[in-house]
Structure formats: structure tokens, C-alpha cells
Amino acid sequence: MLTLERIVNIKMMVSAAILVTSVMAPMTRALATQATEAAPQDMTCKEFVDMSQQYKTAIAFVIVNKNSDFKGDDYVPLHEVETEAVPKMVKMCHQHPNTKLGELAVNLKGSGLHY
């Protein structure tokens, strides 16, 4: 038989559990997001090859244009990245699937892209 005191204790424990869960859930999500986010140059070739074409172009654009010694507003245009850099990156990635994309940037600079 449940006494009034026991019912109150159960309600308090349930309320405490709900409160702790509601406070911890957003914090857990934030920490998980931080842990899984990676800079494009830290992606592996396997991750790059497995993604959608539209994302490949965006990632390749960042890789090709990052840390370049461009003067003024020079950059490799998106169309050139899509038509030239992405296929070259995919080919290199098939040969070396565990390589980080940041390491490919060095090889791409000498591959005929028009900076």
C-alpha cells in the first residue's frame, strides 16, 4: 500500500529526473555537435568521396582557396573548382582514401588550376 509520504517522494524523484534531463539534453547536444564538426581540411578522402556532389564542390572550393597566396580578390572560381578540382580530388582520394583533404591542397596547386 502506498502512503501519502511515499507518493510525494516518488513525485519529487520524477520531477528531479525530468529537471536534470531537460537541463542536460541541450548541453549534451552542444557537446556532441562540437565533437563531430570538423574543418574541411581535416576530412578524410573517404568522407569526401562519400558525400553528395553539391557538397563536394563547396568543400573543394574551401580547400582550393584556403591558405593561398592570392593578391587582392584573386581566387579559383566555383565553376573551375566544380569542373576541374573536384574530379582531381576524387581521383586522388580513390588512390589514398585515408589522406586528409588539407594534404591534397599541396598537390592540387601544381595541377593546372588557374589561380
Coordinates of N, CA and C in Angstrom, one line a residue:
M1 N 0.8 -1.2 0.0 CA 0.0 0.0 0.0 C 0.9 1.2 0.0
L2 N 0.5 2.2 -0.9 CA 1.3 3.4 -1.0 C 0.8 4.4 0.0
T3 N 1.7 5.0 0.8 CA 1.3 6.0 1.7 C 1.5 7.3 1.0
L4 N 0.9 8.4 1.6 CA 1.0 9.7 1.0 C 2.4 10.2 1.0
E5 N 3.2 9.9 2.0 CA 4.6 10.3 2.0 C 5.4 9.6 0.9
R6 N 5.1 8.4 0.6 CA 5.8 7.6 -0.5 C 5.4 8.2 -1.8
I7 N 4.2 8.5 -2.0 CA 3.7 9.1 -3.3 C 4.4 10.5 -3.5
V8 N 4.5 11.3 -2.5 CA 5.2 12.6 -2.6 C 6.7 12.4 -2.9
N9 N 7.3 11.4 -2.3 CA 8.7 11.1 -2.6 C 8.9 10.7 -4.1
I10 N 8.0 9.9 -4.6 CA 8.1 9.4 -6.0 C 7.9 10.6 -6.9
K11 N 6.9 11.4 -6.6 CA 6.7 12.6 -7.5 C 7.9 13.5 -7.5
M12 N 8.5 13.7 -6.3 CA 9.7 14.5 -6.2 C 10.9 13.9 -7.0
M13 N 11.0 12.6 -7.0 CA 12.1 12.0 -7.7 C 11.9 12.1 -9.2
V14 N 10.6 11.9 -9.6 CA 10.3 12.0 -11.1 C 10.5 13.5 -11.5
S15 N 10.1 14.4 -10.7 CA 10.3 15.8 -11.1 C 11.8 16.2 -11.2
A16 N 12.6 15.7 -10.2 CA 14.0 15.9 -10.3 C 14.7 15.3 -11.5
A17 N 14.2 14.1 -11.9 CA 14.8 13.4 -13.1 C 14.4 14.2 -14.3
I18 N 13.2 14.7 -14.4 CA 12.8 15.5 -15.6 C 13.6 16.8 -15.6
L19 N 13.8 17.4 -14.5 CA 14.6 18.6 -14.5 C 16.0 18.4 -14.9
V20 N 16.6 17.4 -14.4 CA 18.0 17.1 -14.8 C 18.1 16.7 -16.3
T21 N 17.2 16.0 -16.8 CA 17.2 15.6 -18.2 C 17.0 16.8 -19.1
S22 N 16.1 17.7 -18.7 CA 15.8 18.9 -19.5 C 17.0 19.8 -19.5
V23 N 17.8 19.9 -18.4 CA 18.9 20.7 -18.4 C 20.1 20.1 -19.1
M24 N 20.3 18.8 -19.0 CA 21.4 18.1 -19.6 C 21.3 17.9 -21.1
A25 N 20.1 17.7 -21.6 CA 19.9 17.4 -23.0 C 20.5 18.4 -24.0
P26 N 20.2 19.7 -23.8 CA 20.9 20.7 -24.7 C 22.4 20.7 -24.6
M27 N 22.9 20.5 -23.4 CA 24.3 20.5 -23.2 C 25.0 19.3 -23.9
T28 N 24.3 18.2 -23.8 CA 24.8 17.0 -24.5 C 24.8 17.2 -26.0
R29 N 23.8 17.8 -26.5 CA 23.7 18.0 -28.0 C 24.8 19.0 -28.4
A30 N 25.0 20.0 -27.6 CA 26.1 21.0 -28.0 C 27.4 20.4 -28.0
L31 N 27.7 19.5 -27.0 CA 29.0 18.9 -26.9 C 29.2 17.9 -28.1
A32 N 28.1 17.2 -28.4 CA 28.2 16.2 -29.5 C 28.4 16.9 -30.8
T33 N 27.8 18.1 -31.0 CA 28.0 18.8 -32.2 C 29.4 19.3 -32.3
Q34 N 29.9 19.8 -31.2 CA 31.3 20.3 -31.3 C 32.3 19.1 -31.6
A35 N 32.0 18.0 -31.1 CA 32.9 16.8 -31.2 C 32.9 16.3 -32.7
T36 N 31.7 16.4 -33.4 CA 31.6 15.9 -34.7 C 31.9 16.9 -35.8
E37 N 31.9 18.2 -35.5 CA 32.2 19.1 -36.5 C 33.7 19.1 -36.8
A38 N 34.0 19.1 -38.1 CA 35.4 19.1 -38.5 C 35.6 20.2 -39.6
A39 N 36.8 20.8 -39.6 CA 37.1 21.7 -40.7 C 37.3 20.9 -42.0
P40 N 37.0 21.5 -43.1 CA 37.1 20.7 -44.4 C 38.5 20.1 -44.6
Q41 N 39.5 20.8 -44.2 CA 40.9 20.3 -44.4 C 41.2 19.0 -43.5
D42 N 40.3 18.8 -42.5 CA 40.5 17.7 -41.6 C 39.7 16.5 -42.0
M43 N 38.9 16.6 -43.1 CA 38.1 15.5 -43.6 C 39.0 14.5 -44.2
T44 N 38.6 13.2 -44.2 CA 39.4 12.2 -44.9 C 38.9 12.1 -46.3
C45 N 39.7 11.6 -47.2 CA 39.3 11.4 -48.6 C 38.0 10.6 -48.7
K46 N 38.0 9.5 -47.8 CA 36.8 8.6 -47.9 C 35.5 9.4 -47.6
E47 N 35.6 10.3 -46.6 CA 34.4 11.1 -46.2 C 34.0 12.0 -47.4
F48 N 35.0 12.6 -48.1 CA 34.8 13.4 -49.2 C 34.1 12.7 -50.4
V49 N 34.7 11.5 -50.7 CA 34.1 10.8 -51.8 C 32.7 10.3 -51.6
D50 N 32.4 10.0 -50.3 CA 31.0 9.5 -50.0 C 30.0 10.6 -50.0
M51 N 30.3 11.9 -50.0 CA 29.3 12.9 -49.9 C 28.7 13.3 -51.3
S52 N 27.6 14.0 -51.2 CA 26.8 14.4 -52.4 C 27.7 15.4 -53.2
Q53 N 27.5 15.4 -54.6 CA 28.3 16.2 -55.5 C 28.2 17.7 -55.1
Q54 N 27.0 18.2 -54.7 CA 26.9 19.6 -54.4 C 27.8 20.0 -53.2
Y55 N 27.9 19.1 -52.2 CA 28.8 19.3 -51.1 C 30.2 19.2 -51.4
K56 N 30.6 18.3 -52.3 CA 31.9 18.1 -52.7 C 32.5 19.4 -53.3
T57 N 31.6 20.1 -54.1 CA 32.1 21.3 -54.8 C 32.3 22.4 -53.7
A58 N 31.5 22.5 -52.7 CA 31.6 23.5 -51.7 C 32.9 23.2 -50.8
I59 N 33.1 22.0 -50.5 CA 34.3 21.6 -49.7 C 35.6 21.8 -50.5
A60 N 35.5 21.4 -51.8 CA 36.7 21.6 -52.7 C 37.0 23.1 -52.8
F61 N 36.0 23.9 -52.9 CA 36.2 25.4 -53.0 C 37.0 25.9 -51.8
V62 N 36.6 25.5 -50.6 CA 37.3 25.9 -49.4 C 38.7 25.4 -49.4
I63 N 38.9 24.1 -49.8 CA 40.2 23.6 -49.8 C 41.2 24.3 -50.8
V64 N 40.7 24.5 -52.0 CA 41.5 25.1 -53.0 C 41.8 26.5 -52.7
N65 N 40.9 27.3 -52.1 CA 41.1 28.7 -51.9 C 41.6 29.0 -50.5
K66 N 41.8 28.1 -49.7 CA 42.3 28.3 -48.3 C 43.8 28.4 -48.3
N67 N 44.3 29.3 -47.5 CA 45.7 29.5 -47.3 C 46.5 29.6 -48.6
S68 N 45.9 30.3 -49.6 CA 46.6 30.5 -50.9 C 47.2 31.9 -50.9
D69 N 48.2 32.1 -51.6 CA 48.9 33.4 -51.7 C 48.3 34.2 -52.8
F70 N 47.0 34.5 -52.7 CA 46.3 35.3 -53.7 C 46.5 36.8 -53.5
K71 N 46.6 37.6 -54.5 CA 46.7 39.0 -54.4 C 45.3 39.6 -54.6
G72 N 44.9 40.5 -53.7 CA 43.6 41.2 -53.8 C 42.5 40.2 -53.7
D73 N 41.6 40.2 -54.7 CA 40.4 39.4 -54.7 C 40.6 38.1 -55.6
D74 N 41.8 37.7 -55.9 CA 42.0 36.5 -56.7 C 41.5 35.3 -55.9
Y75 N 40.9 34.4 -56.6 CA 40.5 33.1 -56.1 C 40.2 32.2 -57.3
V76 N 40.1 30.9 -57.0 CA 39.7 30.0 -58.0 C 38.2 30.0 -58.1
P77 N 37.6 30.3 -59.2 CA 36.2 30.4 -59.3 C 35.5 29.1 -59.1
L78 N 34.2 29.1 -58.6 CA 33.4 28.0 -58.2 C 33.3 27.0 -59.4
H79 N 33.0 27.6 -60.6 CA 32.9 26.7 -61.8 C 34.1 25.9 -62.1
E80 N 35.3 26.5 -61.9 CA 36.5 25.8 -62.2 C 36.8 24.8 -61.1
V81 N 36.4 25.1 -59.9 CA 36.5 24.1 -58.8 C 35.7 22.9 -59.1
E82 N 34.4 23.2 -59.6 CA 33.5 22.1 -59.8 C 33.9 21.2 -61.0
T83 N 34.4 21.9 -62.1 CA 34.8 21.1 -63.3 C 36.2 20.5 -63.3
E84 N 37.1 21.1 -62.5 CA 38.5 20.6 -62.6 C 39.0 20.1 -61.2
A85 N 38.8 20.9 -60.2 CA 39.3 20.5 -58.9 C 38.6 19.2 -58.3
V86 N 37.3 19.2 -58.3 CA 36.6 18.1 -57.7 C 37.0 16.8 -58.4
P87 N 37.0 16.7 -59.7 CA 37.4 15.4 -60.3 C 38.8 15.0 -59.9
K88 N 39.7 16.0 -59.9 CA 41.1 15.7 -59.5 C 41.2 15.2 -58.1
M89 N 40.4 15.8 -57.2 CA 40.4 15.4 -55.8 C 39.8 14.0 -55.6
V90 N 38.7 13.7 -56.3 CA 38.1 12.4 -56.2 C 39.1 11.4 -56.7
K91 N 39.8 11.6 -57.8 CA 40.8 10.7 -58.3 C 41.9 10.5 -57.3
M92 N 42.4 11.5 -56.7 CA 43.5 11.4 -55.7 C 42.9 10.7 -54.5
C93 N 41.7 10.9 -54.1 CA 41.1 10.3 -52.9 C 40.9 8.8 -53.1
H94 N 40.6 8.4 -54.4 CA 40.4 7.0 -54.6 C 41.7 6.2 -54.4
Q95 N 42.8 6.9 -54.7 CA 44.1 6.4 -54.6 C 44.6 6.3 -53.1
H96 N 44.2 7.3 -52.4 CA 44.6 7.4 -51.0 C 43.4 7.8 -50.1
P97 N 42.6 6.9 -49.8 CA 41.3 7.1 -49.1 C 41.5 7.7 -47.6
N98 N 42.6 7.4 -47.0 CA 42.8 7.8 -45.6 C 43.5 9.2 -45.5
T99 N 43.8 9.8 -46.6 CA 44.5 11.1 -46.6 C 43.5 12.2 -46.2
K100 N 44.0 13.2 -45.5 CA 43.2 14.3 -45.1 C 43.2 15.3 -46.3
L101 N 42.0 16.0 -46.5 CA 41.9 16.9 -47.7 C 42.9 18.0 -47.6
G102 N 43.3 18.4 -46.4 CA 44.3 19.5 -46.3 C 45.6 19.1 -47.0
E103 N 45.9 17.8 -46.9 CA 47.2 17.3 -47.5 C 47.1 17.3 -49.1
L104 N 45.8 17.3 -49.6 CA 45.7 17.3 -51.1 C 45.9 18.6 -51.6
A105 N 45.7 19.7 -50.8 CA 45.8 21.0 -51.3 C 47.1 21.3 -52.0
V106 N 48.2 20.8 -51.4 CA 49.5 20.9 -51.9 C 49.6 20.3 -53.3
N107 N 49.0 19.2 -53.5 CA 49.1 18.5 -54.8 C 48.2 19.2 -55.8
L108 N 47.1 19.8 -55.4 CA 46.2 20.5 -56.3 C 46.8 21.8 -56.8
K109 N 47.6 22.4 -56.1 CA 48.2 23.7 -56.5 C 49.1 23.6 -57.8
G110 N 49.7 22.4 -57.9 CA 50.5 22.2 -59.1 C 49.8 21.5 -60.2
S111 N 48.5 21.4 -60.1 CA 47.8 20.5 -61.1 C 47.1 21.3 -62.2
G112 N 47.5 22.6 -62.4 CA 46.9 23.3 -63.5 C 45.7 24.1 -63.2
L113 N 45.3 24.3 -62.0 CA 44.2 25.2 -61.7 C 44.6 26.6 -61.9
H114 N 43.7 27.4 -62.4 CA 44.1 28.8 -62.8 C 43.8 29.7 -61.6
Y115 N 44.8 30.0 -60.8 CA 44.7 30.9 -59.7 C 44.8 32.3 -60.1

